[in-house]
Coordinates of C-alpha atoms in Angstrom, one line a residue:
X1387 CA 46.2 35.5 -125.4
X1388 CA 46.5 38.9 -126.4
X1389 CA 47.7 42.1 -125.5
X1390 CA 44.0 43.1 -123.0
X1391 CA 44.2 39.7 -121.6
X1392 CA 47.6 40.4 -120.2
X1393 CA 46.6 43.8 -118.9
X1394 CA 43.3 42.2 -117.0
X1395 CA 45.5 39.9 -115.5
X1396 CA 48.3 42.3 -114.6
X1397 CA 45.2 44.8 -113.2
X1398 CA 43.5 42.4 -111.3
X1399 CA 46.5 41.3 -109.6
X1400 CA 47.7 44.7 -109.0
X1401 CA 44.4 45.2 -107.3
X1402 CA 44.7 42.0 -105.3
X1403 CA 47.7 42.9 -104.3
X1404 CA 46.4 46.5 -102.7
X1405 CA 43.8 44.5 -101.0
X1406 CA 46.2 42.0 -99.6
X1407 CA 48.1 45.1 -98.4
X1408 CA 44.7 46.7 -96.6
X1409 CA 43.9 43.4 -95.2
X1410 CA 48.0 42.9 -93.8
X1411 CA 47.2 46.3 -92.4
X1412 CA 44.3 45.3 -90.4
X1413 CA 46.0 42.3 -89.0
X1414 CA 48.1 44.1 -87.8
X1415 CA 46.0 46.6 -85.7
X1416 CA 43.9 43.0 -84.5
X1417 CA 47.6 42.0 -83.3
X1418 CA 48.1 45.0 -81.9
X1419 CA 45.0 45.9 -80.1
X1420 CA 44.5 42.2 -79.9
X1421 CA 41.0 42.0 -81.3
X1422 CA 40.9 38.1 -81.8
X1423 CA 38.2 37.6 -83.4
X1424 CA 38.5 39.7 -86.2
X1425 CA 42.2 38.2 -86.4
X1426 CA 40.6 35.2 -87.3
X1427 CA 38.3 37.1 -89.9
X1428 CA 41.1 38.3 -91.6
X1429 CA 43.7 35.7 -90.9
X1430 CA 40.4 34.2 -93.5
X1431 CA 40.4 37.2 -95.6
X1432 CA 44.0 36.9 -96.1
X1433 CA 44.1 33.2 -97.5
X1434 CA 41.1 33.8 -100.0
X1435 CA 43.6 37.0 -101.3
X1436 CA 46.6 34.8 -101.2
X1437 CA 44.4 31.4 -103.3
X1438 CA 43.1 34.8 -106.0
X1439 CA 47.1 36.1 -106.1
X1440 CA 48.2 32.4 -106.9
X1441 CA 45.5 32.1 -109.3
X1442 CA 46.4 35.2 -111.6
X1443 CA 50.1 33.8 -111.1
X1444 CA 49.1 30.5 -113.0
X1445 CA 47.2 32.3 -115.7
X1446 CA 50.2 35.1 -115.9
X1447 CA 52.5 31.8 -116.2
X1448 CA 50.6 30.5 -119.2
X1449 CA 50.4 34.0 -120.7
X1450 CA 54.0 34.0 -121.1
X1451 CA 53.8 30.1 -122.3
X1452 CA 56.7 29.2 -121.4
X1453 CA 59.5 32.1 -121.4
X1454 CA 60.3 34.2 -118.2
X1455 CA 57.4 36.4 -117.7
X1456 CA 60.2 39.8 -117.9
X1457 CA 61.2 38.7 -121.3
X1458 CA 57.5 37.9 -122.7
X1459 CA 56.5 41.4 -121.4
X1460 CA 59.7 43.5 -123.0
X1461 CA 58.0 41.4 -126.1
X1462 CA 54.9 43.0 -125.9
X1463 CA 56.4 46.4 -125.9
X1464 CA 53.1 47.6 -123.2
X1465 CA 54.6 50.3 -121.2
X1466 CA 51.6 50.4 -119.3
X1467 CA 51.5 46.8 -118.8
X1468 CA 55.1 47.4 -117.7
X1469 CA 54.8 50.0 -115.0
X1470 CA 51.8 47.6 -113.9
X1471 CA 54.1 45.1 -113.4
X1472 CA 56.6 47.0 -111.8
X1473 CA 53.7 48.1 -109.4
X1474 CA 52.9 44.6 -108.4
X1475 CA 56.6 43.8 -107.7
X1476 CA 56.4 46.9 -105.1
X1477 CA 53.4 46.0 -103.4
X1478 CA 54.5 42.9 -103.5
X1479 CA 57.5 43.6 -101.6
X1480 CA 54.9 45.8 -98.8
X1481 CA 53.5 43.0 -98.5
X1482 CA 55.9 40.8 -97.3
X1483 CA 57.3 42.9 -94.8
X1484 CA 54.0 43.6 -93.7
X1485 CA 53.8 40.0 -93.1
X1486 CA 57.3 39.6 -91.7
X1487 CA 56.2 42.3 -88.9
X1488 CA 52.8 40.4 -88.3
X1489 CA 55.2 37.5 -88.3
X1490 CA 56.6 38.7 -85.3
X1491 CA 53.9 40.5 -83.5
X1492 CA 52.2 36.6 -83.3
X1493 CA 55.4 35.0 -82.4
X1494 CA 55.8 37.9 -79.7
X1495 CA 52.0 37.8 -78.4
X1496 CA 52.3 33.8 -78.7
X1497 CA 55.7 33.6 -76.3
X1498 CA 54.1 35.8 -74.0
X1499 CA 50.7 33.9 -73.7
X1500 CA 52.7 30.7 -73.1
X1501 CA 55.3 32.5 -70.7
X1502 CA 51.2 33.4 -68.5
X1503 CA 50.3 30.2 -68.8
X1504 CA 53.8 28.5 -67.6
X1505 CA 53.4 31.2 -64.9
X1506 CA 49.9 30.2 -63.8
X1507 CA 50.4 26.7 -64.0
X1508 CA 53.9 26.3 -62.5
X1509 CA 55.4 24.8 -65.1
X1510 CA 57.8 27.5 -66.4
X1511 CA 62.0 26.8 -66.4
X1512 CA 62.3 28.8 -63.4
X1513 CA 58.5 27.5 -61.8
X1514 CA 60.3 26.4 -58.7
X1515 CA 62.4 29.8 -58.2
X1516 CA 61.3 32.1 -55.9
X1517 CA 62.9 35.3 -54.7
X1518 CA 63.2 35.7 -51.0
X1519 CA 63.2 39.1 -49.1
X1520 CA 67.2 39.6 -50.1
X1521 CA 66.4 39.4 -53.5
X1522 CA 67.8 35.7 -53.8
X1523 CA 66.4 33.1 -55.7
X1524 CA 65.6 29.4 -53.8
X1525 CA 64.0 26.3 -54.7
X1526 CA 60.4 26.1 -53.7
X1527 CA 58.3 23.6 -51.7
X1528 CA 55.2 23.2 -52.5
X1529 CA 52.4 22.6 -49.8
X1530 CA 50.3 21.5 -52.4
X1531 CA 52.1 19.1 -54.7
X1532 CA 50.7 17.7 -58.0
X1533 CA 48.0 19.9 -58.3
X1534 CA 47.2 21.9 -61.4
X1535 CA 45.6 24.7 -62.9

C-alpha cells in the first residue's frame, strides 16, 4: 500500500476515535441522569465504533506487513501521518478513562439497584436486622414468613 492508503486509514481511525469519544460522553450523561433507554442506544453505538476501530486496526496491521507499526511509520518519513498517529494514541487514551469512569458509574448504579431490591425483598445480609428505638440492632420475626416480593 502506499503512502494515501496509510493516511485514509490513520484519518478514518483518528475520526473513529473522536466519535467513540462523543459517544463515551453520552454514556456517561445516560448513567448519570439515568436515561436507560438511550444507554442501550449507545451501549449499541458504542460496539459498531469499537467492531470499525478493530477493523482499521487489522488493515493498519497489514499496512505495516509485518514490522511494529512505529517502526514502519518512522519508514515512511510522513510527519503528518505521524502527528496523526500520535493523535490517535491520545484519544485513545480519553477513551479508556472515559470508559474506566463509565465502568464505575454501572458498577455503582448496579450495586445500588441490587442493594433496593435486597431491601424490598428481604433478602439483603442484614434483612433480618432491625433497629429498635435505642438505636440497637435485633433479629427480626416475621409475621409473615416465606412470602416474597
Amino acid at each position: 500500500m502506499n503512502a494515501s492508503a496509510l493516511q485514509q486509514i490513520l484519518n478514518t481511525t483518528l475520526d473513529l476515535t473522536k466519535q467513540m469519544m462523543l459517544c463515551l460522553d453520552r454514556e456517561n450523561a445516560c448513567l448519570v441522569t439515568r436515561q436507560y433507554q438511550q444507554l442501550i442506544e449507545t451501549a449499541e453505538q458504542k460496539q459498531q465504533l469499537a467492531d470499525q476501530l478493530e477493523q482499521q486496526d487489522l488493515q493498519r496491521q497489514q499496512l505495516a506487513a509485518g514490522i511494529p507499526f512505529e517502526q514502519y511509520l518512522k519508514a515512511q518519513g510522513d510527519q503528518s501521518a505521524q502527528r496523526c498517529w500520535e493523535a490517535i494514541g491520545y484519544n485513545v487514551k480519553l477513551c479508556a478513562e472515559k470508559n474506566q469512569i463509565n465502568g464505575r458509574l454501572l458498577q455503582r448504579q448496579h450495586q445500588i439497584t441490587q442493594a433496593t431490591i435486597a431491601t424490598i425483598t428481604g433478602r439483603g445480609d442484614n434483612s433480618n436486622r432491625v433497629y429498635d428505638a435505642n438505636g440497637q440492632t435485633s433479629a427480626q420475626t416475621s409475621l409473615l414468613p416465606n412470602i416474597e416480593a
